[in-house]
Coordinates of C-alpha atoms in Angstrom, one line a residue:
M1 CA 2.1 6.4 112.6
K2 CA 0.2 4.9 109.6
T3 CA 2.3 4.4 106.5
A4 CA 1.3 6.4 103.4
N5 CA -0.3 4.3 100.7
F6 CA 2.3 3.5 98.0
I7 CA 3.3 0.8 95.5
A8 CA 7.0 0.4 94.6
F9 CA 7.7 -2.1 91.8
Q10 CA 11.0 -2.7 89.9
S11 CA 11.4 -5.4 87.3
P12 CA 14.9 -6.9 87.3
Q13 CA 16.8 -5.9 84.1
F14 CA 20.2 -6.4 82.5
A15 CA 22.1 -3.7 80.6
A16 CA 25.2 -4.5 78.5
L17 CA 25.7 -0.9 77.2
S18 CA 25.8 2.6 78.6
E19 CA 24.3 5.5 76.8
D20 CA 27.7 6.6 75.7
Q21 CA 28.5 3.1 74.3
L22 CA 25.2 3.0 72.4
R23 CA 26.0 6.4 70.8
K24 CA 29.6 5.3 69.9
L25 CA 28.3 2.2 68.2
H26 CA 25.8 4.2 66.2
M27 CA 28.5 6.7 65.2
G28 CA 30.8 3.9 64.2
A29 CA 28.1 2.4 62.0
L30 CA 27.5 5.8 60.4
E31 CA 31.2 6.0 59.6
V32 CA 31.3 2.6 58.1
L33 CA 28.3 3.5 55.9
R34 CA 30.0 6.9 54.9
R35 CA 33.5 5.6 54.3
T36 CA 33.4 1.9 53.6
G37 CA 29.9 1.4 52.2
V38 CA 27.7 -1.6 51.5
R39 CA 27.5 -3.4 48.2
F40 CA 23.9 -3.7 46.8
H41 CA 23.4 -6.4 44.3
H42 CA 20.0 -5.0 43.3
Q43 CA 19.5 -2.5 40.4
G44 CA 16.2 -1.1 41.7
A45 CA 17.7 -0.3 45.1
L46 CA 20.8 1.3 43.5
E47 CA 18.6 3.6 41.4
M48 CA 16.5 4.6 44.5
L49 CA 19.7 5.3 46.6
E50 CA 21.4 7.3 43.9
K51 CA 18.3 9.4 43.4
A52 CA 18.1 10.0 47.2
G53 CA 21.7 11.3 47.3
A54 CA 23.7 8.2 48.2
F55 CA 27.2 7.9 46.5
I56 CA 27.5 5.0 44.1
S57 CA 30.9 3.8 42.9
D58 CA 32.5 0.6 41.5
G59 CA 29.1 -0.4 40.0
N60 CA 27.3 -1.2 43.2
L61 CA 29.2 0.1 46.2
V62 CA 26.9 2.5 48.1
K63 CA 28.1 5.1 50.6
F64 CA 25.5 6.7 52.8
P65 CA 25.2 10.3 54.0
A66 CA 24.1 10.3 57.6
R67 CA 20.8 12.0 56.8
L68 CA 19.5 9.0 54.8
V69 CA 20.1 6.8 57.7
E70 CA 18.6 9.2 60.3
D71 CA 15.5 9.8 58.1
A72 CA 14.9 6.1 57.8
I73 CA 15.3 5.5 61.6
A74 CA 12.8 8.4 62.2
S75 CA 10.1 6.9 60.0
V76 CA 10.0 3.4 61.5
P77 CA 7.0 2.8 63.8
E78 CA 7.9 2.0 67.4
R79 CA 5.4 -0.8 67.7
V80 CA 4.0 -3.7 65.7
V81 CA 0.9 -5.6 66.9
M82 CA 0.7 -9.1 65.5
C83 CA -2.5 -11.0 65.4
D84 CA -3.3 -14.7 65.4
R85 CA -4.9 -16.5 62.4
D86 CA -8.4 -15.2 63.4
G87 CA -7.3 -11.6 63.6
E88 CA -7.1 -11.4 67.4
P89 CA -4.2 -9.4 68.8
A90 CA -1.6 -11.8 70.1
M91 CA 1.8 -10.0 70.4
Y92 CA 2.5 -6.4 71.1
L93 CA 6.0 -5.8 69.9
E94 CA 7.0 -2.7 71.9
D95 CA 9.0 -1.7 74.9
Q96 CA 10.3 -4.8 76.7
N97 CA 7.4 -7.2 76.0
V98 CA 9.0 -10.6 75.3
Y99 CA 7.5 -13.4 73.1
F100 CA 9.0 -16.7 72.3
G101 CA 8.9 -18.9 69.1
T102 CA 10.7 -21.6 67.2
G103 CA 13.4 -21.4 64.7
S104 CA 13.4 -22.3 61.0
D105 CA 14.8 -24.7 58.5
C106 CA 16.7 -27.2 60.7
L107 CA 18.0 -30.1 58.6
N108 CA 17.5 -32.8 61.3
L109 CA 15.0 -33.9 64.0
L110 CA 15.6 -35.8 67.2
D111 CA 12.7 -38.3 66.8
P112 CA 10.7 -38.2 70.1
E113 CA 9.6 -41.8 69.7
T114 CA 12.9 -43.5 68.8
G115 CA 15.6 -40.9 69.7
E116 CA 16.9 -41.2 66.1
H117 CA 18.7 -38.3 64.5
R118 CA 17.0 -38.1 61.1
K119 CA 15.6 -35.8 58.4
F120 CA 12.2 -34.1 58.7
T121 CA 9.0 -35.2 57.0
Q122 CA 5.8 -33.1 56.5
Q123 CA 4.2 -35.1 59.3
D124 CA 7.0 -34.0 61.6
L125 CA 6.3 -30.4 60.8
I126 CA 2.6 -30.9 61.5
D127 CA 3.4 -32.5 64.9
A128 CA 5.7 -29.6 65.7
Y129 CA 3.1 -27.0 64.8
H130 CA 0.5 -28.7 66.9
L131 CA 3.0 -28.9 69.8
C132 CA 3.6 -25.2 69.6
D133 CA -0.1 -24.4 69.2
A134 CA -0.7 -26.3 72.5
L135 CA 2.1 -24.7 74.6
P136 CA 1.0 -21.5 76.3
N137 CA 4.5 -19.9 76.4
I138 CA 5.3 -20.5 72.8
H139 CA 3.8 -17.4 71.3
F140 CA 4.6 -17.6 67.6
V141 CA 5.8 -20.3 65.1
M142 CA 8.5 -20.5 62.6
S143 CA 8.9 -23.3 60.1
V144 CA 11.1 -25.5 62.4
G145 CA 12.5 -27.9 59.7
I146 CA 13.0 -28.7 56.1
P147 CA 10.9 -31.7 55.0
E148 CA 12.7 -34.4 53.0
D149 CA 9.5 -35.7 51.4
V150 CA 8.8 -32.4 49.4
D151 CA 10.0 -31.2 46.0
P152 CA 12.9 -28.9 47.1
A153 CA 11.5 -26.2 44.8
L154 CA 8.4 -26.1 47.0
T155 CA 9.9 -26.4 50.4
Y156 CA 9.1 -22.9 51.6
D157 CA 5.6 -23.0 50.1
V158 CA 4.8 -26.3 51.9
Q159 CA 6.1 -24.9 55.2
M160 CA 3.9 -21.9 54.9
A161 CA 0.8 -23.8 53.9
L162 CA 1.3 -26.3 56.8
M163 CA 1.9 -23.4 59.3
L164 CA -1.2 -21.6 58.2
E165 CA -3.3 -24.7 58.4
H166 CA -2.0 -26.2 61.7
T167 CA -1.5 -23.4 64.1
K168 CA -3.5 -20.2 65.0
K169 CA -0.5 -18.4 66.4
P170 CA 1.3 -15.6 64.6
L171 CA 3.9 -16.8 62.0
V172 CA 7.4 -15.8 61.1
F173 CA 8.2 -17.2 57.7
V174 CA 11.2 -17.6 55.4
T175 CA 11.4 -17.9 51.6
D176 CA 14.2 -18.4 49.1
D177 CA 13.2 -15.8 46.5
L178 CA 10.8 -13.1 45.4
A179 CA 8.3 -15.5 43.9
S180 CA 8.0 -17.8 46.9
C181 CA 7.6 -14.7 49.1
R182 CA 4.7 -13.5 47.0
R183 CA 3.1 -16.9 47.3
A184 CA 3.5 -16.9 51.1
I185 CA 1.8 -13.5 51.2
E186 CA -1.0 -14.8 48.9
M187 CA -1.6 -17.8 51.1
A188 CA -1.8 -15.6 54.2
A189 CA -4.2 -13.3 52.5
A190 CA -6.4 -16.2 51.6
V191 CA -6.6 -17.0 55.3
A192 CA -7.1 -13.4 56.4
G193 CA -9.8 -12.7 53.8
G194 CA -7.8 -10.5 51.5
Y195 CA -4.7 -8.4 51.3
E196 CA -6.2 -5.4 53.2
P197 CA -7.3 -7.5 56.2
L198 CA -3.8 -9.1 56.2
R199 CA -2.2 -5.7 56.4
E200 CA -4.5 -4.8 59.2
Q201 CA -3.9 -8.0 61.2
Q202 CA -0.1 -8.4 60.7
H203 CA -0.4 -12.1 61.1
I204 CA 2.9 -12.9 59.3
L205 CA 6.4 -11.5 59.6
L206 CA 9.3 -12.3 57.1
Y207 CA 12.8 -13.2 58.3
S208 CA 15.5 -12.1 55.9
E209 CA 19.3 -11.6 56.1
P210 CA 22.0 -9.4 54.6
S211 CA 25.1 -11.2 53.3
S212 CA 27.9 -10.5 55.8
P213 CA 30.2 -8.7 55.5
L214 CA 28.5 -5.6 54.2
Q215 CA 26.5 -6.9 51.2
Q216 CA 22.8 -6.9 50.4
S217 CA 21.9 -9.7 47.9
E218 CA 19.3 -9.3 45.1
T219 CA 16.9 -11.8 46.6
A220 CA 17.1 -10.4 50.1
V221 CA 16.4 -6.9 48.9
D222 CA 13.6 -8.1 46.6
K223 CA 11.8 -9.6 49.6
L224 CA 12.6 -6.6 51.8
L225 CA 11.0 -4.2 49.3
L226 CA 8.0 -6.5 48.7
M227 CA 7.2 -6.6 52.4
A228 CA 7.5 -2.8 52.5
E229 CA 5.1 -2.5 49.6
Y230 CA 2.5 -4.7 51.3
E231 CA 3.2 -2.9 54.7
L232 CA 3.8 -6.2 56.4
P233 CA 6.5 -6.6 59.1
V234 CA 10.0 -7.8 58.3
V235 CA 13.2 -8.5 60.3
H236 CA 16.4 -8.1 58.2
S237 CA 18.8 -9.7 60.6
P238 CA 22.5 -10.2 60.0
G239 CA 24.0 -13.5 61.2
P240 CA 27.8 -12.9 61.1
L241 CA 30.5 -14.8 62.8
M242 CA 33.1 -12.8 64.7
G243 CA 36.4 -13.9 63.5
G244 CA 34.9 -15.2 60.2
T245 CA 32.5 -12.9 58.5
A246 CA 32.7 -10.1 61.1
P247 CA 35.5 -8.5 63.1
I248 CA 36.8 -10.5 66.0
T249 CA 35.6 -8.1 68.7
M250 CA 32.0 -7.7 69.9
A251 CA 32.1 -4.0 69.4
G252 CA 33.4 -4.4 65.8
G253 CA 30.8 -7.1 65.1
L254 CA 28.1 -4.9 66.4
V255 CA 29.2 -1.9 64.3
M256 CA 29.2 -4.0 61.2
S257 CA 25.8 -5.5 62.0
L258 CA 24.4 -2.1 62.5
A259 CA 25.7 -0.9 59.1
E260 CA 24.0 -3.9 57.5
I261 CA 20.7 -3.4 59.3
L262 CA 20.6 0.3 58.7
S263 CA 21.5 0.1 55.0
G264 CA 18.7 -2.3 54.5
L265 CA 16.4 -0.1 56.5
V266 CA 17.1 2.9 54.3
V267 CA 15.8 1.2 51.1
H268 CA 12.9 -0.4 53.0
Q269 CA 11.7 3.0 54.3
M270 CA 12.3 4.6 50.9
T271 CA 9.9 2.1 49.4
N272 CA 7.1 2.8 51.9
P273 CA 7.9 5.2 54.8
G274 CA 6.4 3.9 58.0
A275 CA 6.3 0.3 56.9
P276 CA 6.9 -2.0 60.0
F277 CA 10.5 -3.1 60.5
V278 CA 11.9 -5.2 63.4
F279 CA 15.5 -4.6 64.5
G280 CA 17.7 -7.7 65.0
A281 CA 21.0 -9.4 64.5
G282 CA 22.4 -12.8 65.5
L283 CA 26.1 -11.9 66.2
H284 CA 27.9 -15.1 67.1
H285 CA 31.6 -15.9 67.3
M286 CA 33.3 -18.8 65.7
D287 CA 34.7 -21.4 68.0
M288 CA 38.2 -21.8 66.6
K289 CA 38.5 -25.3 68.0
S290 CA 35.4 -26.6 66.2
T291 CA 34.8 -23.9 63.6
Q292 CA 31.2 -23.8 64.7
I293 CA 29.0 -20.9 65.8
C294 CA 28.3 -20.7 69.5
Y295 CA 24.6 -20.5 70.7
G296 CA 25.5 -21.3 74.3
G297 CA 28.5 -19.0 74.7
P298 CA 28.3 -16.1 77.2
E299 CA 29.5 -13.7 74.4
F300 CA 26.3 -14.5 72.4
Q301 CA 24.2 -13.6 75.4
L302 CA 26.0 -10.2 75.6
T303 CA 25.6 -9.4 71.9
K304 CA 21.9 -10.3 72.1
A305 CA 21.6 -7.9 75.0
A306 CA 23.4 -5.2 73.1
V307 CA 21.2 -5.7 70.0
A308 CA 18.0 -5.4 72.1
E309 CA 19.3 -2.2 73.7
L310 CA 20.3 -0.7 70.4
G311 CA 16.9 -1.5 68.9
R312 CA 15.1 0.2 71.8
W313 CA 17.5 3.1 71.5
Y314 CA 16.5 3.5 67.9
G315 CA 12.8 3.2 68.8
M316 CA 12.1 -0.1 66.9
P317 CA 10.7 -3.5 67.9
T318 CA 13.4 -6.0 68.5
W319 CA 14.5 -9.6 67.6
G320 CA 16.4 -12.1 69.7
Y321 CA 17.3 -15.7 70.4
A322 CA 16.7 -18.2 73.2
G323 CA 15.8 -21.9 74.0
C324 CA 18.7 -23.0 71.8
S325 CA 21.9 -24.9 72.4
D326 CA 25.1 -26.3 71.0
A327 CA 24.4 -29.7 72.6
K328 CA 23.6 -32.7 70.4
V329 CA 20.9 -34.2 72.5
M330 CA 18.5 -33.0 75.2
D331 CA 20.9 -33.4 78.0
E332 CA 22.3 -31.3 80.9
Q333 CA 24.2 -29.0 78.5
A334 CA 21.1 -28.3 76.6
A335 CA 19.1 -27.5 79.7
S336 CA 21.7 -25.2 81.2
E337 CA 22.2 -23.3 77.9
A338 CA 18.5 -23.0 77.4
M339 CA 18.0 -21.6 81.0
L340 CA 20.8 -19.0 80.4
S341 CA 19.4 -17.9 77.1
V342 CA 15.7 -17.7 78.3
L343 CA 16.8 -15.8 81.4
M344 CA 18.8 -13.3 79.4
A345 CA 16.0 -12.9 76.9
K346 CA 13.7 -11.9 79.7
L347 CA 16.2 -9.6 81.4
T348 CA 17.2 -7.8 78.2
G349 CA 13.7 -7.5 76.8
A350 CA 13.9 -8.2 73.1
N351 CA 10.4 -8.5 71.7
L352 CA 10.5 -11.5 69.3
I353 CA 12.7 -14.4 70.6
H354 CA 13.2 -17.2 68.1
D355 CA 15.2 -20.4 67.6
V356 CA 13.4 -22.2 70.5
G357 CA 14.2 -25.9 70.0
Y358 CA 17.5 -25.5 68.1
M359 CA 20.2 -28.0 69.0
E360 CA 23.6 -28.6 67.5
S361 CA 24.2 -24.9 66.7
G362 CA 21.1 -24.7 64.6
L363 CA 21.3 -28.0 62.6
T364 CA 18.9 -30.1 64.6
T365 CA 15.5 -29.6 66.3
S366 CA 14.4 -31.1 69.6
L367 CA 10.7 -31.1 70.4
E368 CA 11.6 -31.7 74.0
M369 CA 13.7 -28.5 74.0
I370 CA 10.6 -26.6 72.9
V371 CA 8.6 -28.0 75.8
L372 CA 11.5 -27.3 78.3
T373 CA 11.6 -23.7 77.0
D374 CA 7.9 -23.3 77.6
E375 CA 8.5 -24.3 81.2
L376 CA 11.5 -22.0 81.5
V377 CA 9.6 -19.0 80.1
A378 CA 6.9 -19.5 82.8
M379 CA 9.6 -19.7 85.5
T380 CA 11.5 -16.6 84.4
S381 CA 8.3 -14.6 83.9
S382 CA 7.8 -14.8 87.7
L383 CA 11.4 -13.7 88.2
V384 CA 11.2 -10.6 86.0
N385 CA 7.9 -9.6 87.6
G386 CA 10.0 -8.5 90.5
I387 CA 8.8 -7.8 94.0
E388 CA 5.7 -5.6 94.7
V389 CA 6.2 -3.4 97.8
S390 CA 3.0 -1.9 98.9
D391 CA 0.9 -1.3 102.0
E392 CA -1.0 -4.5 101.1
T393 CA 2.1 -6.7 100.5
L394 CA 4.1 -5.4 103.6
M395 CA 1.5 -7.4 105.7
L396 CA 2.0 -5.2 108.8
D397 CA -1.5 -6.0 110.2
E398 CA -1.0 -9.7 109.4
L399 CA 2.3 -9.7 111.3
H400 CA 0.8 -7.9 114.2
E401 CA -2.2 -10.3 114.5
V402 CA 0.0 -13.5 114.3
G403 CA 2.7 -12.0 116.5
P404 CA 5.9 -13.7 117.8
G405 CA 5.8 -17.6 117.8
G406 CA 2.7 -17.9 115.6
H407 CA 2.3 -19.2 112.1
F408 CA 0.7 -18.1 108.8
L409 CA -0.5 -21.4 107.4
D410 CA -4.2 -20.8 108.0
S411 CA -4.4 -17.1 107.5
D412 CA -6.8 -15.7 104.9
A413 CA -4.0 -13.9 103.2
T414 CA -2.0 -17.1 102.8
M415 CA -5.0 -18.9 101.3
E416 CA -5.7 -16.0 98.9
R417 CA -2.1 -15.6 97.8
F418 CA -0.2 -18.9 97.8
Q419 CA -1.0 -19.4 94.1
D420 CA 0.8 -16.1 93.3
F421 CA 4.0 -18.2 93.4
W422 CA 5.2 -20.1 90.3
Y423 CA 4.5 -23.9 90.4
P424 CA 6.3 -26.1 87.9
D425 CA 4.5 -28.4 85.5
L426 CA 7.5 -30.7 84.7
M427 CA 10.2 -30.0 87.3
S428 CA 9.7 -32.1 90.4
R429 CA 9.6 -30.7 94.0
A430 CA 8.2 -33.9 95.5
I431 CA 9.9 -35.7 98.3
R432 CA 11.9 -38.7 97.2
E433 CA 9.3 -41.3 98.2
T434 CA 6.6 -39.5 96.1
W435 CA 9.0 -39.2 93.2
V436 CA 9.8 -42.9 93.4
D437 CA 6.1 -43.8 93.6
R438 CA 5.6 -41.7 90.4
G439 CA 8.1 -43.7 88.5
S440 CA 11.5 -42.1 89.4
T441 CA 11.5 -40.3 86.1
T442 CA 14.1 -37.7 85.0
L443 CA 13.2 -34.3 83.6
G444 CA 14.2 -35.6 80.2
E445 CA 11.8 -38.5 80.4
R446 CA 9.0 -36.2 81.5
L447 CA 9.7 -33.8 78.6
N448 CA 9.6 -36.7 76.2
E449 CA 6.3 -38.0 77.6
K450 CA 4.7 -34.6 77.3
V451 CA 5.8 -34.2 73.7
K452 CA 4.3 -37.6 72.8
R453 CA 1.1 -36.9 74.7
I454 CA 0.5 -33.6 72.9
I455 CA 1.3 -35.1 69.5
R456 CA -1.0 -38.0 70.3
E457 CA -3.9 -36.1 71.8
Y458 CA -3.9 -32.4 70.8
E459 CA -6.4 -31.3 68.2
A460 CA -5.7 -28.0 66.6
E461 CA -8.6 -25.7 65.7
P462 CA -9.4 -26.6 62.1
L463 CA -9.0 -24.0 59.4
A464 CA -12.2 -23.1 57.5
P465 CA -12.5 -25.3 54.4
E466 CA -12.6 -22.4 52.0
K467 CA -9.5 -20.8 53.5
K468 CA -7.6 -24.2 53.3
E469 CA -8.7 -24.5 49.7
G470 CA -7.2 -21.0 49.0
I471 CA -3.9 -22.0 50.5
W472 CA -3.6 -25.2 48.5
E473 CA -4.6 -23.5 45.3
V474 CA -1.6 -21.3 45.6
L475 CA 0.6 -24.3 46.3
E476 CA -0.8 -26.2 43.3
R477 CA -0.1 -23.3 41.0
A478 CA 3.5 -23.2 42.3
G479 CA 3.9 -26.9 41.6
A480 CA 2.5 -26.5 38.1

């Protein structure tokens, strides 16, 4: 009997929480917001909240009726489409689409030429942005590092200007206050052709944080409300340490993080209902032996998974972490932690995955780690594609034609499909003799050589002169 035509496809996934657990965490956050409250160090937000029916005591302690939180959740759009510098759609932040990008503001760089652990320069940032622009599986760019050769008052302005000039990819930016956030938006508008095209293209997204535990600073709320006014996407992501600035349990840390995210979301949506908001939190634990945060710990992988699931449960785009390590150099520890984090990011399906290239728990950047992650993303993409089971892929006619004892090396199907499998760029599958003939290089050496080759040879698409001039006019005014 002939089989009926069908296609069965299941992508591998990972779930940390049940429906009941998701609901309990949400109810726990609502109780924290009702009973304990969040301190808002922002007069404008306090006035908005009081007018809306929140309870204000002790000057700035805000307690939230559940309806304010539920109304805010209901008004957030489920998707954000981010475009590249030219206005072409580049990232669809919805469902379980996963995109990877760098981190921001590392203090130190592992120099790819000398191996030296040193401070960043502006040229290092340009090299990093060109590297990211060249790598197909690095989908967006954050600022990477803090340049030492810049007036500290202009650090974030220079980062933004260099990102806009030296990569076409969507940008996630950071700023230190309301004024620098305004300037970043103004620079991006100069490139987009105005504020209205920028709002349409969504080329930039702001990263901001509450102040754990349970506080919203004046500068963070300033920036949060500004992005809402311009209808540009923002992630307001707590970064607490369990055992330090959060309860020691993962459930307690998640409840606190939810309260911080949702309290920020309320004032964001009050400012402009329907403004784009990305749901995220970086809930680490403190290693009590070293007093450091843990990027490579299995617990961080679980809290990342939980945050992604909670964000989807609320119907919002989501934020995550991968390609980062607690290792000090690009070694075996770095590679194993990067692999675990990339695989978990793919399996849990957060939309925007940042901190690619982070080493030393976020204090140092390795360009080799960025290149390794690009390779790992390609590898894990094949894994999460799953197995297609259909009349065509069952190969029943092929099996019948070849029969017992035959081979499939020269079949048409083999020639048509062998490239469906993933083939590495940097990881070696060659026999030992071939590997020796090619120089007996380690993966670390091949990563370093690719970094140096891209920096040496890659030419980013130049920004139109009038747009570049618009960016640097904003920077000059800031300096003045």
